[in-house]
Amino acid sequence: NHVSIGSDIWNGNSAVQIQPPNGPDDQPMMAVPAPIVIMENVEITSASGRGIVNIDGGHVTIRNCYVHDCAATGIYVGGPGSRAQMERTDVVRNGNGNTTHRRGIARGHSGVYLEQGHASIVDCNISQNSLTGISV
């Protein structure tokens, strides 16, 4: 279970974050090879933020996983070139917020939020999330 002192989900408060390193200008270094992560048979939860964040060109495969009860979005994909492949994964009961960590996180987040990039979702259970199952 992930718990962080902060509640700023826009600046890294997540159980897992996949992203290229930032350069001296605090922008993602796109010239380096994209980070590639394979998560298999993993349980993810976050009482104070998002579950899995894949941004700025990262590539993630999420297979046979259980992403649940995150205060904010269960799986977030954003930024040009980002890719997420989800297979046989349960994404449930995310986005219900919290009131116990600093300022708290308001209720109303999705199970999967695809802001930018590409996602493939195959044979997954995405249900019982606060806002929507999948937001695009």
Coordinates of N, CA and C in Angstrom, one line a residue:
N1 N 0.8 -1.2 0.0 CA 0.0 0.0 0.0 C 0.9 1.2 0.0
H2 N 0.6 2.1 -0.9 CA 1.4 3.4 -1.1 C 0.7 4.5 -0.3
V3 N 1.5 5.1 0.5 CA 1.1 6.3 1.3 C 2.2 7.3 1.2
S4 N 1.9 8.6 0.8 CA 2.8 9.7 0.8 C 2.3 10.8 1.6
I5 N 3.2 11.6 2.1 CA 2.8 12.8 2.9 C 2.0 13.7 2.1
G6 N 2.4 13.9 0.8 CA 1.7 14.9 -0.1 C 0.5 14.3 -0.7
S7 N -0.3 15.2 -1.3 CA -1.5 14.8 -2.0 C -1.5 15.3 -3.5
D8 N -0.4 15.8 -3.9 CA -0.3 16.4 -5.3 C -0.1 15.3 -6.3
I9 N -1.3 14.8 -6.9 CA -1.3 13.8 -7.8 C -0.7 14.2 -9.2
W10 N -0.5 15.5 -9.4 CA 0.0 16.0 -10.7 C 1.5 16.0 -10.7
N11 N 2.2 15.9 -9.5 CA 3.6 15.9 -9.5 C 4.2 14.7 -8.7
G12 N 3.7 13.5 -9.1 CA 4.4 12.3 -8.7 C 3.9 11.5 -7.6
N13 N 2.7 11.9 -7.0 CA 2.2 11.1 -5.9 C 1.5 9.9 -6.5
S14 N 2.2 8.8 -6.7 CA 1.7 7.6 -7.3 C 2.5 6.4 -6.7
A15 N 1.8 5.3 -6.7 CA 2.5 4.1 -6.2 C 3.7 3.7 -7.2
V16 N 3.4 3.8 -8.5 CA 4.4 3.5 -9.5 C 4.4 4.6 -10.5
Q17 N 5.6 5.1 -10.9 CA 5.6 6.2 -11.9 C 6.7 5.8 -12.9
I18 N 6.3 5.7 -14.2 CA 7.2 5.4 -15.3 C 7.3 6.6 -16.2
Q19 N 8.5 7.1 -16.3 CA 8.8 8.3 -17.1 C 10.3 8.5 -17.3
P20 N 10.6 9.1 -18.5 CA 12.0 9.3 -18.8 C 12.6 10.3 -17.8
P21 N 13.9 10.4 -17.6 CA 14.5 11.4 -16.7 C 14.3 12.8 -17.2
N22 N 14.2 13.7 -16.3 CA 14.2 15.1 -16.7 C 15.6 15.7 -16.9
G23 N 15.7 16.6 -17.9 CA 17.0 17.3 -18.2 C 17.1 18.5 -17.3
P24 N 18.2 19.3 -17.5 CA 18.5 20.4 -16.7 C 17.4 21.5 -16.8
D25 N 16.6 21.5 -17.8 CA 15.5 22.4 -17.9 C 14.2 21.9 -17.3
D26 N 14.3 20.8 -16.6 CA 13.2 20.1 -15.9 C 12.1 19.6 -16.9
Q27 N 12.5 19.4 -18.1 CA 11.6 18.8 -19.1 C 12.1 17.4 -19.4
P28 N 11.2 16.5 -19.8 CA 11.6 15.1 -20.1 C 12.7 15.0 -21.2
M29 N 13.7 14.1 -21.0 CA 14.7 13.9 -22.0 C 14.2 12.9 -23.0
M30 N 13.7 13.4 -24.1 CA 13.2 12.5 -25.1 C 14.2 11.8 -25.9
A31 N 15.5 12.2 -25.9 CA 16.5 11.6 -26.7 C 17.0 10.3 -26.1
V32 N 16.7 10.1 -24.8 CA 17.2 8.8 -24.2 C 16.1 7.7 -24.5
P33 N 16.5 6.5 -24.5 CA 15.6 5.4 -24.8 C 14.4 5.5 -23.8
A34 N 13.2 5.2 -24.3 CA 12.0 5.3 -23.5 C 12.1 4.2 -22.4
P35 N 11.7 4.5 -21.2 CA 11.6 3.5 -20.1 C 10.6 2.4 -20.5
I36 N 10.9 1.2 -20.3 CA 10.0 0.1 -20.7 C 9.8 -0.8 -19.4
V37 N 8.6 -0.9 -18.9 CA 8.3 -1.6 -17.7 C 7.3 -2.7 -18.0
I38 N 7.5 -3.9 -17.4 CA 6.5 -5.0 -17.5 C 6.1 -5.3 -16.1
M39 N 4.9 -5.1 -15.8 CA 4.3 -5.5 -14.4 C 3.4 -6.7 -14.6
E40 N 3.8 -7.7 -13.9 CA 3.0 -9.0 -14.0 C 2.7 -9.5 -12.6
N41 N 1.4 -9.9 -12.4 CA 1.0 -10.5 -11.1 C 1.4 -9.6 -9.9
V42 N 1.0 -8.3 -10.1 CA 1.3 -7.3 -9.0 C 0.0 -6.7 -8.5
E43 N -0.1 -6.5 -7.2 CA -1.2 -5.8 -6.6 C -0.7 -4.3 -6.3
I44 N -1.5 -3.4 -6.8 CA -1.2 -1.9 -6.6 C -2.4 -1.2 -5.9
T45 N -2.1 -0.5 -4.8 CA -3.1 0.4 -4.2 C -2.4 1.6 -3.7
S46 N -3.1 2.7 -3.6 CA -2.5 4.0 -3.1 C -3.5 4.7 -2.3
A47 N -3.3 4.9 -1.0 CA -4.2 5.6 -0.1 C -4.1 7.1 -0.3
S48 N -3.0 7.6 -1.0 CA -2.8 9.0 -1.1 C -2.6 9.5 -2.5
G49 N -2.8 8.7 -3.5 CA -2.6 9.2 -4.9 C -3.1 8.2 -5.9
R50 N -2.4 8.2 -7.1 CA -2.7 7.4 -8.2 C -2.0 6.0 -8.0
G51 N -2.5 5.0 -8.7 CA -1.9 3.7 -8.7 C -0.6 3.7 -9.6
I52 N -0.9 3.7 -10.9 CA 0.2 3.6 -11.9 C 0.1 4.8 -12.8
V53 N 1.3 5.5 -13.0 CA 1.4 6.7 -13.8 C 2.4 6.4 -14.9
N54 N 2.0 6.5 -16.1 CA 3.0 6.3 -17.3 C 2.9 7.6 -18.1
I55 N 4.0 8.4 -18.1 CA 4.0 9.6 -18.8 C 5.2 9.9 -19.6
D56 N 5.1 10.9 -20.5 CA 6.2 11.5 -21.3 C 7.0 10.4 -22.1
G57 N 6.3 9.5 -22.7 CA 6.9 8.5 -23.6 C 7.3 7.2 -23.0
G58 N 6.9 6.9 -21.7 CA 7.1 5.6 -21.1 C 6.3 4.6 -21.7
H59 N 6.7 3.3 -21.6 CA 6.0 2.2 -22.2 C 5.8 1.2 -21.0
V60 N 4.5 0.8 -20.8 CA 4.2 -0.1 -19.7 C 3.3 -1.2 -20.2
T61 N 3.6 -2.5 -19.7 CA 2.7 -3.6 -19.9 C 2.2 -4.0 -18.5
I62 N 0.9 -4.1 -18.3 CA 0.3 -4.4 -17.1 C -0.5 -5.7 -17.3
R63 N 0.0 -6.8 -16.8 CA -0.6 -8.1 -17.1 C -0.9 -8.9 -15.8
N64 N -2.1 -9.4 -15.7 CA -2.6 -10.1 -14.6 C -2.4 -9.4 -13.3
C65 N -2.7 -8.1 -13.3 CA -2.5 -7.3 -12.1 C -3.8 -6.9 -11.4
Y66 N -3.7 -6.4 -10.2 CA -4.9 -6.0 -9.5 C -4.6 -4.5 -9.0
V67 N -5.3 -3.5 -9.6 CA -5.1 -2.1 -9.3 C -6.4 -1.7 -8.6
H68 N -6.3 -1.4 -7.3 CA -7.6 -1.2 -6.6 C -7.4 -0.2 -5.5
D69 N -8.5 0.4 -5.1 CA -8.6 1.3 -4.0 C -7.6 2.4 -3.9
C70 N -7.3 3.0 -5.1 CA -6.4 4.2 -5.1 C -7.2 5.4 -4.9
A71 N -6.7 6.3 -4.1 CA -7.5 7.6 -3.8 C -7.8 8.3 -5.1
A72 N -6.9 8.3 -6.0 CA -7.2 9.0 -7.3 C -7.3 7.9 -8.4
T73 N -6.8 8.3 -9.6 CA -7.0 7.4 -10.8 C -6.1 6.1 -10.6
G74 N -6.7 5.0 -11.0 CA -6.0 3.7 -10.9 C -4.8 3.6 -11.9
I75 N -5.0 3.9 -13.2 CA -3.9 3.9 -14.2 C -4.1 5.1 -15.0
Y76 N -3.0 5.9 -15.1 CA -3.0 7.2 -15.8 C -1.9 7.1 -16.9
V77 N -2.3 7.5 -18.1 CA -1.4 7.5 -19.3 C -1.4 8.9 -19.9
G78 N -0.3 9.6 -20.0 CA -0.3 10.9 -20.5 C 1.1 11.2 -21.1
G79 N 1.1 12.2 -22.1 CA 2.3 12.6 -22.7 C 2.5 12.0 -24.0
P80 N 3.1 12.7 -25.0 CA 3.3 12.2 -26.3 C 4.2 10.9 -26.3
G81 N 3.8 9.9 -27.1 CA 4.5 8.7 -27.2 C 4.3 7.7 -26.1
S82 N 3.6 8.0 -25.1 CA 3.3 7.1 -24.0 C 2.5 5.9 -24.5
R83 N 2.8 4.7 -24.0 CA 2.0 3.5 -24.4 C 1.8 2.7 -23.2
A84 N 0.5 2.1 -23.1 CA 0.1 1.2 -22.1 C -0.6 0.0 -22.7
Q85 N -0.2 -1.1 -22.3 CA -0.9 -2.4 -22.7 C -1.3 -3.1 -21.5
M86 N -2.7 -3.2 -21.3 CA -3.3 -3.9 -20.2 C -3.9 -5.1 -20.6
E87 N -3.6 -6.2 -19.9 CA -4.1 -7.5 -20.2 C -4.5 -8.2 -19.0
R88 N -5.7 -8.8 -19.0 CA -6.2 -9.6 -17.9 C -5.9 -8.9 -16.5
T89 N -6.3 -7.7 -16.4 CA -6.1 -6.9 -15.2 C -7.4 -6.4 -14.6
D90 N -7.5 -6.4 -13.3 CA -8.7 -5.8 -12.6 C -8.3 -4.4 -12.2
V91 N -9.1 -3.4 -12.5 CA -8.9 -2.0 -12.1 C -10.2 -1.6 -11.5
V92 N -10.3 -1.7 -10.1 CA -11.6 -1.5 -9.4 C -11.5 -0.6 -8.2
R93 N -12.6 0.0 -7.9 CA -12.8 0.9 -6.7 C -11.7 2.0 -6.6
N94 N -11.4 2.6 -7.7 CA -10.4 3.7 -7.6 C -11.2 5.0 -7.7
G95 N -10.5 6.1 -7.2 CA -11.0 7.4 -7.4 C -12.0 7.9 -6.3
N96 N -12.0 7.2 -5.2 CA -12.9 7.6 -4.1 C -12.4 8.6 -3.2
G97 N -11.1 9.1 -3.4 CA -10.5 10.2 -2.6 C -10.1 9.7 -1.3
N98 N -9.8 10.7 -0.4 CA -9.4 10.4 1.0 C -9.5 11.8 1.7
T99 N -9.6 11.7 3.0 CA -9.6 12.9 3.8 C -8.5 12.8 4.9
T100 N -7.7 11.8 4.8 CA -6.8 11.6 5.9 C -5.4 12.0 5.7
H101 N -5.0 12.4 4.5 CA -3.7 12.8 4.1 C -3.6 14.3 3.7
R102 N -3.0 15.1 4.5 CA -2.8 16.5 4.3 C -4.1 17.2 3.9
R103 N -4.2 17.8 2.7 CA -5.4 18.4 2.2 C -6.5 17.4 1.7
G104 N -6.0 16.2 1.5 CA -6.9 15.2 1.0 C -7.1 15.3 -0.5
I105 N -7.7 14.2 -1.1 CA -7.9 14.1 -2.5 C -9.4 14.0 -2.7
A106 N -10.0 14.8 -3.5 CA -11.5 14.8 -3.7 C -11.9 13.5 -4.4
R107 N -13.1 13.1 -4.2 CA -13.7 11.9 -4.9 C -13.9 12.3 -6.3
G108 N -13.8 11.4 -7.2 CA -14.2 11.7 -8.6 C -13.1 11.4 -9.6
H109 N -12.4 10.3 -9.5 CA -11.4 9.9 -10.5 C -11.8 8.6 -11.2
S110 N -11.1 8.4 -12.3 CA -11.5 7.2 -13.2 C -10.6 6.0 -12.8
G111 N -11.0 4.8 -13.3 CA -10.2 3.6 -13.2 C -9.0 3.8 -14.1
V112 N -9.2 4.1 -15.4 CA -8.1 4.3 -16.4 C -8.4 5.7 -17.0
Y113 N -7.3 6.5 -17.0 CA -7.4 7.8 -17.7 C -6.4 7.9 -18.7
L114 N -6.8 8.0 -20.0 CA -5.8 8.1 -21.1 C -5.9 9.6 -21.6
E115 N -5.0 10.4 -21.2 CA -4.9 11.8 -21.6 C -4.2 12.0 -22.9
Q116 N -3.1 11.3 -23.1 CA -2.3 11.3 -24.3 C -1.7 10.0 -24.5
G117 N -1.3 9.7 -25.7 CA -0.6 8.4 -25.9 C -1.5 7.3 -26.5
H118 N -1.1 6.1 -26.3 CA -1.9 5.0 -26.8 C -2.1 3.9 -25.7
A119 N -3.3 3.3 -25.7 CA -3.5 2.2 -24.8 C -4.2 1.1 -25.5
S120 N -3.9 -0.1 -25.0 CA -4.6 -1.3 -25.5 C -5.1 -2.0 -24.2
I121 N -6.4 -2.3 -24.2 CA -7.0 -2.9 -23.0 C -7.7 -4.2 -23.5
V122 N -7.2 -5.3 -23.0 CA -7.7 -6.6 -23.5 C -8.1 -7.5 -22.3
D123 N -9.3 -7.9 -22.2 CA -9.8 -8.9 -21.2 C -9.6 -8.4 -19.8
C124 N -10.0 -7.1 -19.6 CA -9.8 -6.5 -18.2 C -11.1 -6.2 -17.6
N125 N -11.1 -6.2 -16.3 CA -12.3 -5.8 -15.5 C -12.0 -4.4 -15.0
I126 N -12.8 -3.4 -15.5 CA -12.6 -2.1 -15.1 C -14.0 -1.6 -14.6
S127 N -14.2 -1.7 -13.3 CA -15.5 -1.4 -12.7 C -15.4 -0.8 -11.3
Q128 N -16.6 -0.3 -10.9 CA -16.8 0.2 -9.6 C -15.9 1.4 -9.2
N129 N -15.4 2.1 -10.3 CA -14.6 3.3 -10.1 C -15.5 4.5 -9.9
S130 N -15.0 5.5 -9.2 CA -15.8 6.7 -8.8 C -16.4 7.5 -10.0
L131 N -15.5 7.9 -10.9 CA -16.0 8.8 -12.0 C -16.4 7.9 -13.2
T132 N -15.5 7.3 -13.9 CA -15.8 6.5 -15.0 C -14.9 5.3 -15.0
G133 N -15.2 4.3 -15.8 CA -14.2 3.2 -15.9 C -13.0 3.6 -16.7
I134 N -13.3 4.2 -17.9 CA -12.2 4.6 -18.8 C -12.5 6.0 -19.2
S135 N -11.6 7.0 -19.1 CA -11.8 8.3 -19.6 C -10.7 8.6 -20.6
V136 N -11.1 9.1 -21.8 CA -10.2 9.4 -22.9 C -10.3 10.9 -23.2

